Short mmCIF file of N, CA and C and ligand atoms in Angstrom, two decimals:
data_model
loop_
_atom_site.label_atom_id
_atom_site.label_comp_id
_atom_site.label_asym_id
_atom_site.label_seq_id
_atom_site.Cartn_x
_atom_site.Cartn_y
_atom_site.Cartn_z
N MET A 1 -33.81 1.07 53.44
CA MET A 1 -33.09 2.14 52.78
C MET A 1 -33.85 2.60 51.54
N ASN A 2 -33.89 3.90 51.39
CA ASN A 2 -34.66 4.47 50.30
C ASN A 2 -33.74 5.01 49.20
N ILE A 3 -33.74 4.39 48.05
CA ILE A 3 -32.89 4.85 46.94
C ILE A 3 -33.65 5.90 46.15
N HIS A 4 -32.99 7.00 45.91
CA HIS A 4 -33.58 8.10 45.18
C HIS A 4 -33.95 7.65 43.75
N THR A 5 -35.00 8.18 43.24
CA THR A 5 -35.49 7.78 41.92
C THR A 5 -34.43 7.94 40.83
N TYR A 6 -33.68 9.08 40.88
CA TYR A 6 -32.62 9.31 39.90
C TYR A 6 -31.57 8.21 39.94
N GLU A 7 -31.24 7.83 41.20
CA GLU A 7 -30.22 6.78 41.36
C GLU A 7 -30.71 5.48 40.74
N LYS A 8 -31.99 5.18 40.96
CA LYS A 8 -32.56 3.97 40.37
C LYS A 8 -32.47 4.03 38.85
N THR A 9 -32.79 5.20 38.31
CA THR A 9 -32.75 5.37 36.86
C THR A 9 -31.34 5.14 36.33
N TRP A 10 -30.35 5.78 37.00
CA TRP A 10 -28.96 5.63 36.54
C TRP A 10 -28.47 4.21 36.69
N LEU A 11 -28.94 3.55 37.77
CA LEU A 11 -28.58 2.16 37.97
C LEU A 11 -29.09 1.32 36.79
N ALA A 12 -30.33 1.60 36.39
CA ALA A 12 -30.92 0.87 35.26
C ALA A 12 -30.14 1.15 33.99
N VAL A 13 -29.78 2.44 33.77
CA VAL A 13 -29.02 2.80 32.56
C VAL A 13 -27.68 2.07 32.56
N ALA A 14 -27.03 2.04 33.73
CA ALA A 14 -25.73 1.38 33.83
C ALA A 14 -25.86 -0.11 33.50
N MET A 15 -26.93 -0.73 34.00
CA MET A 15 -27.13 -2.15 33.72
C MET A 15 -27.32 -2.39 32.22
N VAL A 16 -28.11 -1.52 31.60
CA VAL A 16 -28.35 -1.66 30.15
C VAL A 16 -27.02 -1.53 29.40
N LEU A 17 -26.19 -0.56 29.81
CA LEU A 17 -24.89 -0.37 29.15
C LEU A 17 -24.01 -1.61 29.31
N ILE A 18 -23.97 -2.14 30.55
CA ILE A 18 -23.12 -3.31 30.80
C ILE A 18 -23.58 -4.48 29.94
N VAL A 19 -24.89 -4.73 29.93
CA VAL A 19 -25.42 -5.83 29.11
C VAL A 19 -25.11 -5.56 27.63
N GLY A 20 -25.23 -4.28 27.23
CA GLY A 20 -24.93 -3.91 25.85
C GLY A 20 -23.49 -4.20 25.48
N PHE A 21 -22.56 -3.83 26.39
CA PHE A 21 -21.13 -4.08 26.13
C PHE A 21 -20.88 -5.57 25.98
N ILE A 22 -21.45 -6.34 26.92
CA ILE A 22 -21.23 -7.79 26.87
C ILE A 22 -21.77 -8.36 25.56
N ALA A 23 -22.95 -7.89 25.16
CA ALA A 23 -23.55 -8.37 23.91
C ALA A 23 -22.66 -8.02 22.72
N THR A 24 -22.10 -6.79 22.73
CA THR A 24 -21.24 -6.36 21.63
C THR A 24 -19.99 -7.23 21.54
N VAL A 25 -19.37 -7.45 22.70
CA VAL A 25 -18.14 -8.25 22.72
C VAL A 25 -18.45 -9.67 22.27
N THR A 26 -19.56 -10.21 22.76
CA THR A 26 -19.93 -11.58 22.38
C THR A 26 -20.18 -11.66 20.88
N TYR A 27 -20.90 -10.66 20.36
CA TYR A 27 -21.18 -10.65 18.93
C TYR A 27 -19.89 -10.58 18.13
N GLY A 28 -18.95 -9.74 18.62
CA GLY A 28 -17.68 -9.61 17.93
C GLY A 28 -16.90 -10.92 17.91
N ALA A 29 -17.03 -11.68 19.00
CA ALA A 29 -16.25 -12.91 19.13
C ALA A 29 -16.87 -14.06 18.33
N VAL A 30 -18.21 -14.16 18.36
CA VAL A 30 -18.83 -15.33 17.72
C VAL A 30 -19.65 -14.96 16.49
N GLY A 31 -19.84 -13.66 16.25
CA GLY A 31 -20.65 -13.22 15.12
C GLY A 31 -19.90 -13.39 13.81
N PRO A 32 -20.47 -12.87 12.71
CA PRO A 32 -19.85 -13.04 11.39
C PRO A 32 -18.49 -12.37 11.27
N GLY A 33 -18.24 -11.34 12.07
CA GLY A 33 -16.94 -10.70 12.06
C GLY A 33 -16.72 -9.87 10.82
N ILE A 34 -15.56 -9.28 10.73
CA ILE A 34 -15.20 -8.43 9.60
C ILE A 34 -14.02 -9.07 8.90
N ALA A 35 -14.13 -9.24 7.61
CA ALA A 35 -13.02 -9.82 6.85
C ALA A 35 -11.92 -8.77 6.70
N MET A 36 -10.79 -8.98 7.35
CA MET A 36 -9.71 -8.01 7.30
C MET A 36 -8.94 -8.11 6.00
N ILE A 37 -8.86 -9.30 5.45
CA ILE A 37 -8.12 -9.46 4.21
C ILE A 37 -9.00 -10.23 3.24
N ASP A 38 -8.66 -10.07 1.99
CA ASP A 38 -9.33 -10.84 0.97
C ASP A 38 -8.77 -12.25 1.03
N ASP A 39 -9.57 -13.18 1.53
CA ASP A 39 -9.03 -14.52 1.70
C ASP A 39 -9.43 -15.45 0.56
N ASP A 40 -9.78 -14.85 -0.59
CA ASP A 40 -10.08 -15.65 -1.77
C ASP A 40 -8.92 -16.55 -2.15
N GLY A 41 -7.72 -16.06 -1.86
CA GLY A 41 -6.52 -16.79 -2.24
C GLY A 41 -6.34 -18.07 -1.46
N GLY A 42 -7.11 -18.25 -0.41
CA GLY A 42 -7.03 -19.47 0.37
C GLY A 42 -5.89 -19.46 1.37
N SER A 43 -5.65 -20.60 1.96
CA SER A 43 -4.62 -20.67 2.98
C SER A 43 -3.41 -21.44 2.48
N ILE A 44 -2.33 -21.34 3.22
CA ILE A 44 -1.07 -21.95 2.81
C ILE A 44 -0.27 -22.21 4.08
N ASP A 45 0.51 -23.28 4.08
CA ASP A 45 1.39 -23.55 5.22
C ASP A 45 2.68 -22.77 5.00
N PRO A 46 2.99 -21.79 5.89
CA PRO A 46 4.18 -20.96 5.68
C PRO A 46 5.46 -21.78 5.55
N ASP A 47 5.48 -22.99 6.12
CA ASP A 47 6.70 -23.81 6.07
C ASP A 47 6.91 -24.47 4.71
N THR A 48 5.84 -24.51 3.89
CA THR A 48 5.98 -25.20 2.61
C THR A 48 5.85 -24.24 1.43
N ILE A 49 6.06 -22.94 1.69
CA ILE A 49 5.95 -21.94 0.63
C ILE A 49 6.85 -22.29 -0.56
N ASN A 50 8.08 -22.76 -0.25
CA ASN A 50 9.03 -23.06 -1.33
C ASN A 50 8.55 -24.20 -2.21
N ASP A 51 7.69 -25.07 -1.69
CA ASP A 51 7.19 -26.21 -2.46
C ASP A 51 5.88 -25.89 -3.16
N ASP A 52 5.26 -24.74 -2.81
CA ASP A 52 3.97 -24.39 -3.38
C ASP A 52 4.17 -23.92 -4.82
N GLU A 53 3.35 -24.43 -5.74
CA GLU A 53 3.59 -24.11 -7.15
C GLU A 53 3.42 -22.61 -7.43
N ARG A 54 2.62 -21.91 -6.61
CA ARG A 54 2.44 -20.48 -6.83
C ARG A 54 3.65 -19.67 -6.38
N PHE A 55 4.37 -20.19 -5.38
CA PHE A 55 5.42 -19.37 -4.77
C PHE A 55 6.81 -19.97 -4.84
N SER A 56 6.93 -21.17 -5.43
CA SER A 56 8.28 -21.74 -5.54
C SER A 56 9.12 -20.85 -6.45
N GLU A 57 8.47 -20.30 -7.48
CA GLU A 57 9.13 -19.29 -8.30
C GLU A 57 8.27 -18.04 -8.23
N THR A 58 8.76 -17.03 -7.50
CA THR A 58 7.98 -15.80 -7.39
C THR A 58 8.20 -14.97 -8.64
N GLY A 59 7.31 -14.02 -8.85
CA GLY A 59 7.45 -13.13 -10.01
C GLY A 59 6.18 -13.06 -10.82
N VAL A 60 6.31 -12.49 -12.00
CA VAL A 60 5.16 -12.22 -12.86
C VAL A 60 5.05 -13.30 -13.94
N THR A 61 3.83 -13.78 -14.14
CA THR A 61 3.56 -14.77 -15.18
C THR A 61 2.48 -14.22 -16.09
N HIS A 62 2.66 -14.38 -17.39
CA HIS A 62 1.63 -13.99 -18.35
C HIS A 62 0.59 -15.09 -18.43
N VAL A 63 -0.66 -14.78 -18.10
CA VAL A 63 -1.69 -15.81 -18.07
C VAL A 63 -2.39 -15.93 -19.42
N GLY A 64 -2.39 -14.83 -20.18
CA GLY A 64 -3.08 -14.82 -21.47
C GLY A 64 -3.73 -13.48 -21.70
N GLY A 65 -3.83 -13.07 -22.96
CA GLY A 65 -4.41 -11.76 -23.26
C GLY A 65 -3.63 -10.67 -22.55
N ASN A 66 -4.36 -9.80 -21.83
CA ASN A 66 -3.67 -8.75 -21.08
C ASN A 66 -3.60 -9.11 -19.59
N GLU A 67 -3.79 -10.39 -19.29
CA GLU A 67 -3.83 -10.80 -17.88
C GLU A 67 -2.49 -11.37 -17.40
N TYR A 68 -2.12 -10.89 -16.22
CA TYR A 68 -0.86 -11.33 -15.60
C TYR A 68 -1.13 -11.74 -14.16
N GLU A 69 -0.23 -12.59 -13.68
CA GLU A 69 -0.29 -13.02 -12.29
C GLU A 69 1.02 -12.65 -11.64
N ALA A 70 0.94 -12.05 -10.46
CA ALA A 70 2.18 -11.72 -9.74
C ALA A 70 2.18 -12.47 -8.42
N ASN A 71 3.14 -13.36 -8.25
CA ASN A 71 3.25 -14.13 -7.02
C ASN A 71 4.39 -13.56 -6.19
N ILE A 72 4.05 -13.15 -4.99
CA ILE A 72 5.00 -12.41 -4.17
C ILE A 72 5.03 -13.00 -2.76
N VAL A 73 6.23 -13.17 -2.23
CA VAL A 73 6.39 -13.61 -0.84
C VAL A 73 6.97 -12.46 -0.04
N ALA A 74 6.32 -12.13 1.07
CA ALA A 74 6.82 -11.10 1.97
C ALA A 74 7.53 -11.79 3.13
N GLN A 75 8.63 -11.20 3.55
CA GLN A 75 9.33 -11.70 4.72
C GLN A 75 10.05 -10.51 5.34
N ALA A 76 10.46 -10.63 6.59
CA ALA A 76 11.18 -9.53 7.23
C ALA A 76 12.56 -9.45 6.58
N TRP A 77 12.96 -8.38 5.94
CA TRP A 77 12.21 -7.18 5.67
C TRP A 77 12.29 -6.87 4.19
N SER A 78 11.73 -7.77 3.39
CA SER A 78 11.79 -7.57 1.95
C SER A 78 10.64 -8.31 1.26
N TYR A 79 10.49 -8.02 -0.01
CA TYR A 79 9.55 -8.76 -0.85
C TYR A 79 10.35 -9.57 -1.86
N SER A 80 9.85 -10.74 -2.16
CA SER A 80 10.48 -11.55 -3.21
C SER A 80 9.45 -11.76 -4.32
N PRO A 81 9.70 -11.24 -5.54
CA PRO A 81 10.83 -10.40 -5.90
C PRO A 81 10.62 -8.97 -5.39
N SER A 82 11.70 -8.21 -5.35
CA SER A 82 11.58 -6.84 -4.82
C SER A 82 11.12 -5.89 -5.92
N GLU A 83 11.27 -6.32 -7.19
CA GLU A 83 10.85 -5.47 -8.29
C GLU A 83 9.99 -6.27 -9.26
N ILE A 84 8.86 -5.68 -9.64
CA ILE A 84 7.91 -6.34 -10.55
C ILE A 84 7.73 -5.45 -11.77
N THR A 85 7.67 -6.05 -12.93
CA THR A 85 7.44 -5.28 -14.14
C THR A 85 6.29 -5.88 -14.94
N VAL A 86 5.32 -5.05 -15.27
CA VAL A 86 4.19 -5.49 -16.11
C VAL A 86 3.99 -4.46 -17.21
N PRO A 87 3.41 -4.87 -18.34
CA PRO A 87 3.17 -3.90 -19.40
C PRO A 87 1.94 -3.03 -19.10
N ALA A 88 1.91 -1.86 -19.73
CA ALA A 88 0.74 -1.00 -19.61
C ALA A 88 -0.47 -1.70 -20.22
N ASN A 89 -1.66 -1.26 -19.82
CA ASN A 89 -2.92 -1.86 -20.27
C ASN A 89 -3.03 -3.33 -19.89
N SER A 90 -2.52 -3.65 -18.71
CA SER A 90 -2.61 -5.03 -18.26
C SER A 90 -3.49 -5.13 -17.01
N GLU A 91 -3.99 -6.34 -16.80
CA GLU A 91 -4.78 -6.62 -15.60
C GLU A 91 -3.97 -7.62 -14.79
N VAL A 92 -3.58 -7.20 -13.60
CA VAL A 92 -2.65 -8.01 -12.81
C VAL A 92 -3.36 -8.51 -11.55
N THR A 93 -3.29 -9.81 -11.35
CA THR A 93 -3.80 -10.38 -10.10
C THR A 93 -2.61 -10.71 -9.21
N PHE A 94 -2.58 -10.11 -8.04
CA PHE A 94 -1.50 -10.32 -7.09
C PHE A 94 -1.88 -11.42 -6.11
N TYR A 95 -0.95 -12.32 -5.88
CA TYR A 95 -1.08 -13.32 -4.81
C TYR A 95 0.10 -13.10 -3.88
N VAL A 96 -0.21 -12.73 -2.65
CA VAL A 96 0.88 -12.39 -1.73
C VAL A 96 0.71 -13.19 -0.44
N THR A 97 1.81 -13.77 0.02
CA THR A 97 1.78 -14.45 1.30
C THR A 97 3.03 -14.10 2.09
N SER A 98 3.02 -14.46 3.37
CA SER A 98 4.15 -14.12 4.23
C SER A 98 4.83 -15.38 4.75
N ARG A 99 6.15 -15.28 4.84
CA ARG A 99 6.93 -16.40 5.33
C ARG A 99 7.03 -16.39 6.86
N ASP A 100 6.84 -15.19 7.46
CA ASP A 100 7.10 -15.12 8.90
C ASP A 100 6.00 -14.41 9.69
N VAL A 101 6.02 -13.09 9.67
CA VAL A 101 5.06 -12.35 10.48
C VAL A 101 4.11 -11.58 9.56
N THR A 102 3.16 -10.86 10.15
CA THR A 102 2.22 -10.09 9.36
C THR A 102 2.90 -8.86 8.77
N HIS A 103 2.76 -8.72 7.46
CA HIS A 103 3.25 -7.55 6.75
C HIS A 103 2.06 -6.93 6.03
N SER A 104 2.34 -5.92 5.20
CA SER A 104 1.32 -5.49 4.26
C SER A 104 1.96 -5.40 2.89
N PHE A 105 1.10 -5.39 1.87
CA PHE A 105 1.56 -5.18 0.51
C PHE A 105 0.80 -3.98 0.01
N THR A 106 1.50 -2.87 -0.07
CA THR A 106 0.87 -1.60 -0.39
C THR A 106 1.56 -0.99 -1.59
N VAL A 107 0.79 -0.76 -2.65
CA VAL A 107 1.36 -0.11 -3.83
C VAL A 107 0.95 1.36 -3.76
N VAL A 108 1.93 2.21 -3.53
CA VAL A 108 1.68 3.63 -3.27
C VAL A 108 1.01 4.26 -4.48
N GLY A 109 -0.04 5.02 -4.24
CA GLY A 109 -0.73 5.73 -5.30
C GLY A 109 -1.79 4.90 -5.99
N THR A 110 -2.05 3.68 -5.49
CA THR A 110 -3.12 2.85 -6.03
C THR A 110 -3.99 2.40 -4.85
N ASN A 111 -5.06 1.67 -5.15
CA ASN A 111 -5.86 1.16 -4.04
C ASN A 111 -5.45 -0.26 -3.64
N ILE A 112 -4.26 -0.66 -4.07
CA ILE A 112 -3.74 -1.96 -3.66
C ILE A 112 -3.09 -1.81 -2.30
N ASN A 113 -3.73 -2.36 -1.31
CA ASN A 113 -3.25 -2.23 0.07
C ASN A 113 -3.86 -3.36 0.87
N THR A 114 -3.09 -4.40 1.12
CA THR A 114 -3.65 -5.54 1.82
C THR A 114 -2.71 -6.00 2.92
N MET A 115 -3.29 -6.55 3.95
CA MET A 115 -2.47 -7.21 4.96
C MET A 115 -1.95 -8.51 4.37
N VAL A 116 -0.77 -8.90 4.78
CA VAL A 116 -0.20 -10.17 4.34
C VAL A 116 0.07 -10.98 5.60
N VAL A 117 -0.74 -12.01 5.76
CA VAL A 117 -0.72 -12.77 7.01
C VAL A 117 -0.13 -14.15 6.74
N PRO A 118 0.80 -14.59 7.59
CA PRO A 118 1.34 -15.94 7.38
C PRO A 118 0.21 -16.97 7.43
N GLY A 119 0.21 -17.88 6.49
CA GLY A 119 -0.83 -18.90 6.46
C GLY A 119 -1.97 -18.55 5.51
N GLU A 120 -1.99 -17.29 5.05
CA GLU A 120 -3.06 -16.87 4.14
C GLU A 120 -2.44 -16.34 2.84
N VAL A 121 -3.21 -16.48 1.77
CA VAL A 121 -2.78 -15.86 0.51
C VAL A 121 -3.72 -14.70 0.24
N SER A 122 -3.18 -13.50 0.22
CA SER A 122 -3.98 -12.32 -0.10
C SER A 122 -4.02 -12.17 -1.61
N GLN A 123 -5.24 -11.99 -2.11
CA GLN A 123 -5.42 -11.91 -3.57
C GLN A 123 -6.12 -10.61 -3.92
N MET A 124 -5.61 -9.92 -4.92
CA MET A 124 -6.32 -8.75 -5.42
C MET A 124 -5.92 -8.49 -6.87
N THR A 125 -6.85 -7.90 -7.60
CA THR A 125 -6.63 -7.66 -9.03
C THR A 125 -6.69 -6.16 -9.29
N ALA A 126 -5.80 -5.69 -10.14
CA ALA A 126 -5.78 -4.27 -10.48
C ALA A 126 -5.43 -4.10 -11.95
N GLU A 127 -5.91 -3.00 -12.52
CA GLU A 127 -5.59 -2.70 -13.91
C GLU A 127 -4.58 -1.56 -13.97
N PHE A 128 -3.62 -1.71 -14.84
CA PHE A 128 -2.61 -0.67 -15.03
C PHE A 128 -2.68 -0.19 -16.47
N ASP A 129 -3.22 1.00 -16.67
CA ASP A 129 -3.42 1.50 -18.02
C ASP A 129 -2.21 2.26 -18.53
N GLU A 130 -1.65 3.08 -17.67
CA GLU A 130 -0.57 3.97 -18.09
C GLU A 130 0.78 3.45 -17.59
N PRO A 131 1.84 3.70 -18.38
CA PRO A 131 3.18 3.38 -17.88
C PRO A 131 3.48 4.22 -16.64
N GLY A 132 4.28 3.68 -15.76
CA GLY A 132 4.63 4.44 -14.56
C GLY A 132 5.45 3.60 -13.60
N GLU A 133 5.86 4.24 -12.54
CA GLU A 133 6.65 3.58 -11.50
C GLU A 133 5.95 3.75 -10.17
N TYR A 134 5.78 2.67 -9.46
CA TYR A 134 5.11 2.75 -8.17
C TYR A 134 6.00 2.15 -7.08
N GLY A 135 5.98 2.79 -5.94
CA GLY A 135 6.67 2.22 -4.80
C GLY A 135 5.79 1.17 -4.13
N ILE A 136 6.41 0.14 -3.60
CA ILE A 136 5.69 -0.87 -2.82
C ILE A 136 6.24 -0.77 -1.40
N LEU A 137 5.36 -0.76 -0.43
CA LEU A 137 5.88 -0.72 0.94
C LEU A 137 5.00 -1.49 1.91
N CYS A 138 5.57 -1.66 3.09
CA CYS A 138 4.91 -2.43 4.15
C CYS A 138 4.33 -1.47 5.18
N ASN A 139 3.03 -1.59 5.41
CA ASN A 139 2.32 -0.71 6.33
C ASN A 139 2.13 -1.30 7.71
N GLU A 140 2.48 -2.57 7.87
CA GLU A 140 2.28 -3.23 9.16
C GLU A 140 3.62 -3.33 9.87
N TYR A 141 3.69 -2.84 11.08
CA TYR A 141 4.96 -2.91 11.80
C TYR A 141 5.40 -4.36 11.93
N CYS A 142 6.61 -4.67 11.44
CA CYS A 142 7.05 -6.05 11.40
C CYS A 142 8.44 -6.23 11.97
N GLY A 143 8.87 -5.27 12.79
CA GLY A 143 10.15 -5.44 13.45
C GLY A 143 11.12 -4.32 13.15
N GLU A 144 12.36 -4.53 13.57
CA GLU A 144 13.37 -3.48 13.60
C GLU A 144 13.53 -2.74 12.27
N TYR A 145 13.51 -3.46 11.15
CA TYR A 145 13.78 -2.81 9.87
C TYR A 145 12.53 -2.69 9.01
N HIS A 146 11.36 -2.65 9.68
CA HIS A 146 10.08 -2.46 9.00
C HIS A 146 10.14 -1.31 8.01
N HIS A 147 10.76 -0.20 8.42
CA HIS A 147 10.77 1.01 7.59
C HIS A 147 11.59 0.83 6.32
N THR A 148 12.40 -0.23 6.25
CA THR A 148 13.22 -0.43 5.05
C THR A 148 12.57 -1.43 4.09
N MET A 149 11.41 -1.94 4.46
CA MET A 149 10.78 -2.99 3.66
C MET A 149 10.04 -2.35 2.49
N GLU A 150 10.61 -2.50 1.31
CA GLU A 150 10.00 -1.85 0.16
C GLU A 150 10.30 -2.61 -1.13
N GLY A 151 9.56 -2.24 -2.15
CA GLY A 151 9.75 -2.85 -3.46
C GLY A 151 9.38 -1.85 -4.53
N LYS A 152 9.29 -2.33 -5.76
CA LYS A 152 9.00 -1.41 -6.86
C LYS A 152 8.15 -2.12 -7.90
N LEU A 153 7.19 -1.38 -8.42
CA LEU A 153 6.36 -1.90 -9.51
C LEU A 153 6.54 -1.00 -10.73
N ASN A 154 7.00 -1.59 -11.82
CA ASN A 154 7.18 -0.83 -13.07
C ASN A 154 6.08 -1.21 -14.04
N VAL A 155 5.41 -0.20 -14.57
CA VAL A 155 4.47 -0.44 -15.66
C VAL A 155 5.11 0.16 -16.90
N VAL A 156 5.48 -0.72 -17.83
CA VAL A 156 6.28 -0.26 -18.97
C VAL A 156 5.42 -0.20 -20.24
N PRO A 157 5.77 0.73 -21.16
CA PRO A 157 5.00 0.89 -22.40
C PRO A 157 5.07 -0.37 -23.27
CU1 CUA B 1 6.97 -5.85 6.76
CU2 CUA B 1 6.57 -3.89 8.01
#
Protein backbone atom coordinates (compact mmCIF):
# COMPACT_ATOMS: atom_id res chain seq x y z
CA MET A 1 0.00 0.00 0.00
CA ASN A 2 1.27 3.40 -0.97
CA ILE A 3 0.63 6.23 1.51
CA HIS A 4 0.54 9.66 -0.04
CA THR A 5 3.35 11.97 1.05
CA TYR A 6 0.90 14.50 2.54
CA GLU A 7 -0.69 11.77 4.61
CA LYS A 8 2.73 10.74 5.91
CA THR A 9 3.45 14.35 6.81
CA TRP A 10 0.15 14.76 8.67
CA LEU A 11 0.69 11.44 10.40
CA ALA A 12 4.06 12.72 11.62
CA VAL A 13 2.51 16.03 12.76
CA ALA A 14 -0.21 14.14 14.62
CA MET A 15 2.38 11.98 16.37
CA VAL A 16 4.36 15.05 17.42
CA LEU A 17 1.18 16.64 18.80
CA ILE A 18 0.23 13.50 20.73
CA VAL A 19 3.71 13.21 22.23
CA GLY A 20 3.58 16.94 23.00
CA PHE A 21 0.25 16.62 24.81
CA ILE A 22 1.50 13.68 26.85
CA ALA A 23 4.67 15.60 27.74
CA THR A 24 2.60 18.64 28.78
CA VAL A 25 0.28 16.60 30.97
CA THR A 26 3.21 14.75 32.52
CA TYR A 27 5.02 18.00 33.20
CA GLY A 28 1.88 19.43 34.77
CA ALA A 29 1.52 16.41 37.03
CA VAL A 30 5.12 15.96 38.17
CA GLY A 31 6.71 19.30 37.30
CA PRO A 32 7.12 22.29 39.64
CA GLY A 33 3.48 23.27 39.12
CA ILE A 34 1.88 26.61 39.80
CA ALA A 35 1.36 27.84 43.33
CA MET A 36 -2.35 28.65 43.49
CA ILE A 37 -2.22 30.11 46.95
CA ASP A 38 0.36 31.74 49.09
CA ASP A 39 1.26 28.83 51.30
CA ASP A 40 3.69 30.79 53.47
CA GLY A 41 1.17 30.44 56.25
CA GLY A 42 1.81 26.72 56.35
CA SER A 43 -0.65 23.94 56.89
CA ILE A 44 -3.21 23.26 59.59
CA ASP A 45 -5.50 20.39 60.54
CA PRO A 46 -9.06 21.68 59.91
CA ASP A 47 -10.29 19.56 62.85
CA THR A 48 -8.06 21.35 65.35
CA ILE A 49 -8.65 24.95 64.24
CA ASN A 50 -10.30 25.75 67.58
CA ASP A 51 -7.16 24.62 69.43
CA ASP A 52 -4.75 26.49 67.14
CA GLU A 53 -3.35 29.58 68.85
CA ARG A 54 -3.82 31.64 65.67
CA PHE A 55 -7.48 30.75 65.24
CA SER A 56 -8.83 29.84 68.67
CA GLU A 57 -9.64 33.53 68.95
CA THR A 58 -10.24 35.04 65.54
CA GLY A 59 -9.98 38.76 64.94
CA VAL A 60 -7.44 41.54 64.79
CA THR A 61 -4.35 41.71 67.00
CA HIS A 62 -1.98 44.66 67.28
CA VAL A 63 1.52 43.28 66.73
CA GLY A 64 3.42 46.53 67.26
CA GLY A 65 3.98 49.86 65.54
CA ASN A 66 1.51 50.09 62.67
CA GLU A 67 1.43 46.32 62.20
CA TYR A 68 -1.66 44.22 62.75
CA GLU A 69 -2.56 40.59 62.33
CA ALA A 70 -6.00 39.45 61.25
CA ASN A 71 -6.87 35.81 61.90
CA ILE A 72 -9.93 34.71 60.02
CA VAL A 73 -11.72 31.38 59.66
CA ALA A 74 -13.93 30.80 56.63
CA GLN A 75 -16.75 28.30 56.73
CA ALA A 76 -19.96 27.74 54.79
CA TRP A 77 -21.27 30.45 54.58
CA SER A 78 -19.58 33.07 56.70
CA TYR A 79 -16.31 34.47 57.96
CA SER A 80 -15.33 34.52 61.59
CA PRO A 81 -15.24 37.33 62.48
CA SER A 82 -17.57 38.76 59.86
CA GLU A 83 -16.38 42.31 60.50
CA ILE A 84 -12.77 43.49 60.89
CA THR A 85 -11.65 46.94 61.94
CA VAL A 86 -8.12 48.33 61.57
CA PRO A 87 -6.80 51.88 61.84
CA ALA A 88 -5.72 53.89 58.80
CA ASN A 89 -2.00 53.85 57.96
CA SER A 90 -1.69 50.27 59.13
CA GLU A 91 -0.04 47.21 57.66
CA VAL A 92 -2.23 44.18 58.09
CA THR A 93 -1.18 40.58 57.62
CA PHE A 94 -4.15 38.30 57.04
CA TYR A 95 -4.09 34.63 58.00
CA VAL A 96 -7.11 32.84 56.63
CA THR A 97 -8.06 29.19 56.78
CA SER A 98 -11.16 27.14 56.10
CA ARG A 99 -13.07 24.84 58.38
CA ASP A 100 -14.82 22.90 55.63
CA VAL A 101 -14.57 23.44 51.89
CA THR A 102 -12.60 25.74 49.59
CA HIS A 103 -13.65 29.38 49.84
CA SER A 104 -11.97 32.60 48.88
CA PHE A 105 -11.13 35.70 50.88
CA THR A 106 -11.60 38.67 48.62
CA VAL A 107 -11.52 42.27 49.77
CA VAL A 108 -13.38 44.22 47.10
CA GLY A 109 -11.45 47.12 45.63
CA THR A 110 -8.05 45.85 46.80
CA ASN A 111 -5.64 43.24 45.49
CA ILE A 112 -6.43 40.96 48.42
CA ASN A 113 -7.91 37.91 46.77
CA THR A 114 -6.86 34.45 47.84
CA MET A 115 -8.24 30.97 47.80
CA VAL A 116 -8.90 29.57 51.24
CA VAL A 117 -8.29 25.86 51.26
CA PRO A 118 -9.01 23.56 54.20
CA GLY A 119 -5.71 22.38 55.64
CA GLU A 120 -3.82 25.46 54.46
CA VAL A 121 -3.30 28.90 55.93
CA SER A 122 -3.41 31.63 53.30
CA GLN A 123 -1.23 34.56 54.24
CA MET A 124 -1.06 38.00 52.70
CA THR A 125 -0.08 41.48 53.81
CA ALA A 126 -1.65 44.76 52.75
CA GLU A 127 -1.34 48.41 53.69
CA PHE A 128 -4.35 50.56 54.40
CA ASP A 129 -3.54 54.25 54.20
CA GLU A 130 -6.94 55.87 53.98
CA PRO A 131 -10.04 55.33 56.10
CA GLY A 132 -12.74 53.44 54.26
CA GLU A 133 -15.13 50.54 54.13
CA TYR A 134 -14.52 47.43 52.09
CA GLY A 135 -16.73 44.49 51.34
CA ILE A 136 -15.32 41.01 51.84
CA LEU A 137 -16.71 38.20 49.75
CA CYS A 138 -16.22 34.63 48.64
CA ASN A 139 -15.30 34.05 45.01
CA GLU A 140 -15.19 30.26 45.12
CA TYR A 141 -18.47 28.43 44.75
CA CYS A 142 -18.98 26.73 48.11
CA GLY A 143 -22.55 25.54 48.09
CA GLU A 144 -26.15 26.68 48.27
CA TYR A 145 -25.59 29.98 50.08
CA HIS A 146 -22.23 30.87 48.51
CA HIS A 147 -23.70 34.17 47.30
CA THR A 148 -24.50 35.22 50.88
CA MET A 149 -20.97 34.66 52.17
CA GLU A 150 -19.63 38.09 52.96
CA GLY A 151 -17.91 40.24 55.52
CA LYS A 152 -16.74 43.78 56.06
CA LEU A 153 -13.43 45.52 56.57
CA ASN A 154 -13.44 48.94 58.22
CA VAL A 155 -10.41 51.19 58.07
CA VAL A 156 -11.03 53.86 60.67
CA PRO A 157 -9.28 57.24 61.17
CU1 LIG B 1 -17.54 30.45 50.51
CU2 LIG B 1 -18.32 30.73 48.30
